[in-house]
Amino acid sequence: MKKILISALTLFSLNTPLAFAEENTAEALLYQMNEASQQLNYELSYILIKKNSIEPLLYRHAVSEEKQLAHLVYLSGPVREVIRRGDEVSYIEPGVEPFTIESGNMVAPTIPLLNSDVDQLNDFYDFVQVGRAREAGVACQVLRIVPKDGQRYSYVLWVDEKSKLPLRADLVDRDGEVLEQYRTISYAVNDHIEQALSGLNKVKLPEVLSLPKGQVDNADWKVAWIPNGFEPKELNRYRMNDTDRMVESQVYSDGLFSFSVYISQSDNLSLKGQLVRQGRRTLHSFVSGEHEISVIGDIPPATAKRIAQSVTFSQNESTTQ
C-alpha cells in the first residue's frame, strides 16, 4: 500500500490538470516530460546522429533561485558552448565574438521537445503511445508525435519512466526514414548539478544585444498557403553582401519546426529550379517572373515546394526597388 501511495504522489507532482485525460496517456506523458525537463536538476550526455556525422554533446539543467540555468557543451572539435541564464542565452563559438540575446530557448542541438508548448502542439499533432522499450539502460515509454495534416515531419520519443526525461528522439519523415537521432548515453538527476550550475550566475558574459526589429511593415508579396499552425514572425529586408541584391524574408514556426521564405529580384545568379533535402533541412528555389523565391527549413520537400509555388505578388514590388 505504501509503494502505491508513493507512486501516485510522484505521478501527481509531474502532472498538470490536462495531463489527467485518461483517453490520451501519450499527452499526459508529454506534460510530465515538459515539466520534468524544466524543474529537475539533471545532466544528459548524448550523441546526435546524422547521415554523415555523429556529434557528442553534454547538456546540464538546473533551477537556481527560481531561475532556469542550462549549459550545452559540444564535446568534440573546437570549444563551443551555449549558456542559458533565465531569459538570456549566450553563444560561444570559434571565430565569432561571444554574444547574448534575450530568449528562453537555445538555438542549439538540444533533445527535441524539452521546452515545447504541449497545448500549442496538441492542435496540430497527434500524440500516440507506442509501448515500452529500453534506452540508456533504463525502461522508457515510447510515443510518437505525428502531424495531423501529413505536411511535416514527426518524432518518436523515448521517455524515462522514472524521471520523465526524454532520453532519445528520432526525427522521421513521411516514408518512415530516420533523418536524425538524439541518443542519450548516460544521465543523472541530483542536486549537485544545481550547485555546479549556480556558478554560471557569477560568470561574466556579454551584455544582451539589442536586436533590430523587422524593417518591413507590409510586403508586396504574400504566401497563400502554409500548413496549419505555422505562424509568421517579423518580416525583414536586407541587402546581400556578395551580390548586392535586396532580399525580403519571413520566418514561420509551429513551435516544433520552422521554415523561412526568401524573396529577391532574379538575376544571372538565380537558381532556375532546385529542390534539395539534406537531413532535416530542405531547400526549394525557383524563378517566377522577375523574382527568385526560396523556401528553406525543417519541412519535407513536397511541403516546401507547395509553399514556394503559392507565393503571389502585387503590382508594387518592394524587392525590385
XYZ file of C-alpha atoms in Angstrom:
321
model
C 0.000 0.000 0.000
C 2.874 2.362 0.868
C 4.529 1.767 -2.537
C 1.265 2.525 -4.328
C 0.896 5.801 -2.423
C 4.463 6.892 -3.230
C 3.952 6.112 -6.915
C 0.726 8.105 -7.001
C 2.347 11.117 -5.355
C 5.277 11.002 -7.780
C 2.909 10.942 -10.753
C 0.898 13.833 -9.310
C 3.996 16.001 -8.833
C 4.849 15.814 -12.540
C 1.334 16.255 -13.877
C -0.707 19.260 -14.940
C -4.503 19.188 -14.815
C -4.832 18.439 -18.521
C -2.494 15.501 -18.154
C -5.118 13.507 -16.297
C -7.077 12.923 -19.500
C -7.486 9.165 -19.378
C -8.200 8.916 -23.064
C -4.733 10.208 -24.029
C -1.890 8.834 -21.905
C 0.660 9.964 -24.504
C -0.435 13.558 -23.963
C -0.186 13.085 -20.191
C 3.356 11.778 -20.609
C 4.320 14.833 -22.686
C 3.079 17.158 -19.944
C 5.099 15.212 -17.380
C 8.181 15.320 -19.612
C 7.812 19.033 -20.227
C 7.560 19.838 -16.530
C 10.360 17.462 -15.522
C 12.734 18.920 -18.122
C 12.139 22.425 -16.735
C 12.017 21.666 -12.999
C 14.593 18.926 -12.353
C 18.330 19.300 -11.855
C 19.846 16.905 -14.383
C 22.609 16.118 -16.834
C 22.281 14.390 -20.209
C 25.257 13.043 -22.139
C 24.085 12.169 -25.651
C 25.031 11.924 -29.304
C 23.339 13.494 -32.305
C 23.452 11.077 -35.223
C 23.013 12.435 -38.734
C 23.535 10.737 -42.071
C 27.208 11.673 -42.328
C 28.168 12.717 -38.816
C 27.993 11.941 -35.103
C 28.157 14.830 -32.615
C 28.714 14.141 -28.873
C 27.098 16.688 -26.535
C 26.606 17.365 -22.839
C 23.529 19.211 -21.579
C 23.053 20.249 -17.971
C 19.993 21.938 -16.476
C 19.133 23.266 -13.040
C 16.764 25.605 -11.261
C 18.616 28.071 -9.039
C 16.909 30.913 -7.186
C 13.743 30.248 -9.224
C 15.677 30.814 -12.458
C 16.384 28.175 -15.083
C 20.042 27.591 -15.857
C 21.319 25.430 -18.721
C 24.691 24.683 -20.250
C 25.247 22.866 -23.549
C 28.788 21.810 -24.446
C 29.983 20.354 -27.761
C 32.397 17.596 -26.756
C 34.457 17.321 -29.954
C 36.250 19.823 -32.160
C 36.721 23.499 -31.252
C 35.237 24.779 -27.996
C 31.555 25.612 -28.452
C 29.131 26.368 -25.652
C 25.631 27.706 -25.158
C 24.663 29.110 -21.755
C 21.193 29.981 -20.567
C 20.549 32.140 -17.519
C 16.820 32.701 -17.175
C 15.695 34.576 -20.279
C 19.212 35.279 -21.529
C 21.123 32.901 -23.824
C 24.827 33.331 -24.598
C 26.664 31.716 -27.514
C 30.393 30.997 -27.505
C 31.777 29.753 -30.827
C 35.175 29.826 -32.544
C 35.795 32.695 -34.940
C 32.841 34.716 -33.655
C 32.682 37.222 -30.827
C 30.589 35.760 -27.967
C 27.136 37.308 -27.802
C 23.991 37.185 -25.685
C 20.371 37.535 -26.772
C 17.138 37.738 -24.841
C 15.382 34.397 -25.290
C 14.009 31.498 -23.282
C 15.176 28.916 -25.817
C 18.576 27.786 -27.006
C 19.147 27.663 -30.752
C 21.230 24.518 -30.415
C 21.001 20.711 -30.798
C 19.208 20.004 -27.548
C 16.979 16.924 -27.355
C 13.677 17.949 -29.028
C 10.575 18.982 -27.052
C 12.491 19.865 -23.874
C 10.701 23.224 -23.692
C 7.844 22.849 -26.155
C 4.325 24.150 -25.564
C 2.261 20.955 -25.422
C -1.032 22.865 -25.624
C 0.063 24.535 -28.863
C 1.303 21.290 -30.403
C -1.879 19.467 -29.441
C -3.849 21.395 -32.091
C -1.697 20.190 -34.982
C -0.119 16.905 -33.841
C -1.447 13.572 -32.610
C 0.292 12.006 -29.614
C 0.365 8.212 -29.844
C 1.698 5.883 -27.183
C 3.629 3.017 -28.800
C 4.771 0.880 -25.877
C 7.798 0.294 -23.684
C 11.472 -0.048 -24.588
C 14.909 0.364 -23.044
C 17.269 3.278 -23.636
C 20.409 4.399 -21.746
C 20.000 1.344 -19.534
C 16.513 2.175 -18.201
C 12.875 1.424 -19.031
C 11.170 4.037 -21.205
C 7.730 4.796 -22.548
C 7.777 5.275 -26.321
C 5.433 7.700 -28.045
C 5.039 9.316 -31.445
C 4.316 12.960 -32.240
C 2.611 12.777 -35.640
C 1.349 15.757 -37.706
C -2.380 15.675 -38.300
C -2.028 17.031 -41.832
C 0.938 14.934 -43.019
C 2.695 18.093 -44.201
C 5.654 17.980 -41.783
C 7.968 15.557 -40.028
C 7.235 13.524 -36.914
C 9.158 12.460 -33.829
C 9.454 9.211 -31.900
C 10.343 9.830 -28.244
C 11.736 7.547 -25.543
C 10.791 8.977 -22.098
C 12.338 7.611 -18.901
C 9.590 6.054 -16.786
C 11.191 7.245 -13.555
C 12.481 10.770 -14.186
C 10.184 11.559 -17.162
C 13.156 12.991 -19.060
C 13.478 12.379 -22.828
C 16.378 10.002 -23.446
C 16.024 9.511 -27.183
C 14.345 11.269 -30.095
C 14.151 10.104 -33.705
C 13.166 12.578 -36.411
C 11.179 10.631 -39.022
C 9.938 11.635 -42.471
C 6.644 10.585 -44.029
C 8.203 7.445 -45.524
C 9.445 6.263 -42.140
C 13.098 7.147 -42.790
C 15.011 8.320 -39.719
C 16.664 11.665 -40.550
C 18.261 12.364 -37.156
C 18.669 10.609 -33.826
C 19.357 12.047 -30.397
C 20.501 9.156 -28.151
C 21.426 9.535 -24.504
C 24.465 7.548 -23.353
C 24.265 8.402 -19.656
C 22.338 10.784 -17.428
C 21.993 11.861 -13.814
C 19.351 13.627 -11.718
C 20.616 15.185 -8.467
C 21.077 18.464 -6.590
C 24.844 18.504 -7.135
C 24.122 19.723 -10.675
C 22.327 22.767 -9.281
C 25.376 23.561 -7.135
C 27.661 23.294 -10.156
C 25.487 25.368 -12.484
C 24.830 28.076 -9.892
C 28.351 29.279 -10.710
C 27.009 30.442 -14.093
C 25.333 33.329 -12.289
C 28.780 34.723 -11.458
C 30.344 34.222 -14.904
C 30.905 37.445 -16.864
C 29.122 37.067 -20.207
C 28.442 39.603 -22.991
C 25.645 42.100 -22.475
C 22.330 41.367 -24.186
C 22.297 42.516 -27.798
C 19.596 44.893 -28.940
C 18.355 43.052 -31.997
C 16.894 45.247 -34.756
C 13.200 44.835 -35.347
C 11.745 43.968 -38.700
C 12.358 46.639 -41.278
C 9.237 45.997 -43.343
C 5.676 46.629 -42.175
C 3.997 45.262 -45.290
C 5.344 43.289 -48.233
C 4.124 43.375 -51.815
C 4.065 39.585 -51.814
C 2.236 37.012 -49.764
C 2.346 33.303 -49.109
C -1.071 31.964 -49.992
C -0.608 28.531 -48.384
C 1.205 27.258 -45.314
C 0.436 24.197 -43.147
C -1.962 24.869 -40.274
C -0.249 26.038 -37.121
C 2.698 27.858 -38.670
C 2.694 31.488 -37.561
C 4.674 34.274 -39.294
C 7.360 36.141 -37.379
C 8.870 39.516 -38.226
C 9.329 40.493 -41.857
C 12.854 41.648 -42.712
C 14.608 43.355 -45.613
C 18.389 43.446 -46.139
C 20.998 43.634 -48.880
C 23.219 40.643 -49.642
C 26.911 41.461 -49.277
C 28.170 39.216 -52.072
C 25.562 40.002 -54.761
C 24.195 43.383 -53.590
C 20.690 42.022 -54.110
C 17.853 43.207 -51.872
C 16.157 40.303 -50.083
C 12.962 40.130 -48.055
C 12.464 37.206 -45.681
C 9.950 35.908 -43.210
C 10.208 33.081 -40.672
C 7.295 30.752 -39.868
C 7.129 28.385 -36.887
C 4.619 25.970 -35.358
C 6.528 25.618 -32.078
C 8.309 22.450 -33.187
C 9.540 23.089 -36.736
C 10.272 26.266 -38.701
C 10.987 27.481 -42.220
C 11.824 30.771 -43.946
C 10.620 32.311 -47.209
C 13.085 34.488 -49.144
C 12.108 36.827 -51.987
C 14.577 38.696 -54.211
C 14.835 40.065 -57.732
C 16.105 37.416 -60.123
C 19.398 37.795 -61.980
C 22.026 35.627 -63.682
C 22.943 34.074 -60.329
C 19.387 32.953 -59.551
C 18.675 29.273 -59.188
C 16.273 28.405 -62.007
C 14.914 25.430 -60.130
C 16.362 23.481 -57.229
C 14.893 21.088 -54.684
C 17.379 19.635 -52.206
C 16.994 17.891 -48.865
C 19.935 17.338 -46.557
C 18.836 15.608 -43.399
C 16.005 17.612 -41.897
C 16.734 20.720 -43.952
C 15.037 21.323 -47.312
C 15.859 23.994 -49.896
C 13.432 24.737 -52.722
C 14.233 27.652 -55.039
C 12.876 28.752 -58.406
C 12.310 31.840 -60.557
C 8.851 33.256 -61.079
C 8.803 36.183 -63.494
C 11.253 38.772 -62.145
C 11.575 37.155 -58.733
C 13.563 34.372 -57.158
C 11.553 32.539 -54.484
C 13.289 30.296 -51.951
C 11.935 28.250 -49.065
C 14.415 26.819 -46.562
C 13.534 24.935 -43.407
C 12.788 21.813 -41.421
C 9.939 20.612 -43.620
C 9.501 17.893 -46.262
C 10.379 18.747 -49.892
C 6.774 18.476 -51.092
C 5.662 20.941 -48.405
C 8.454 23.393 -49.259
C 7.551 23.223 -52.945
C 3.866 23.863 -52.298
C 4.660 26.857 -50.057
C 7.022 28.394 -52.638
C 4.585 27.965 -55.521
C 1.810 29.636 -53.535
C 3.688 32.968 -53.321
C 1.931 35.764 -55.208
C 2.927 39.379 -55.928
C 1.071 42.660 -56.105
C 1.806 45.326 -58.718
C 4.058 47.445 -56.478
C 7.053 45.237 -55.794
C 9.336 46.431 -52.990
C 12.067 43.868 -53.694
C 12.762 45.411 -57.093
C 13.439 48.861 -55.708
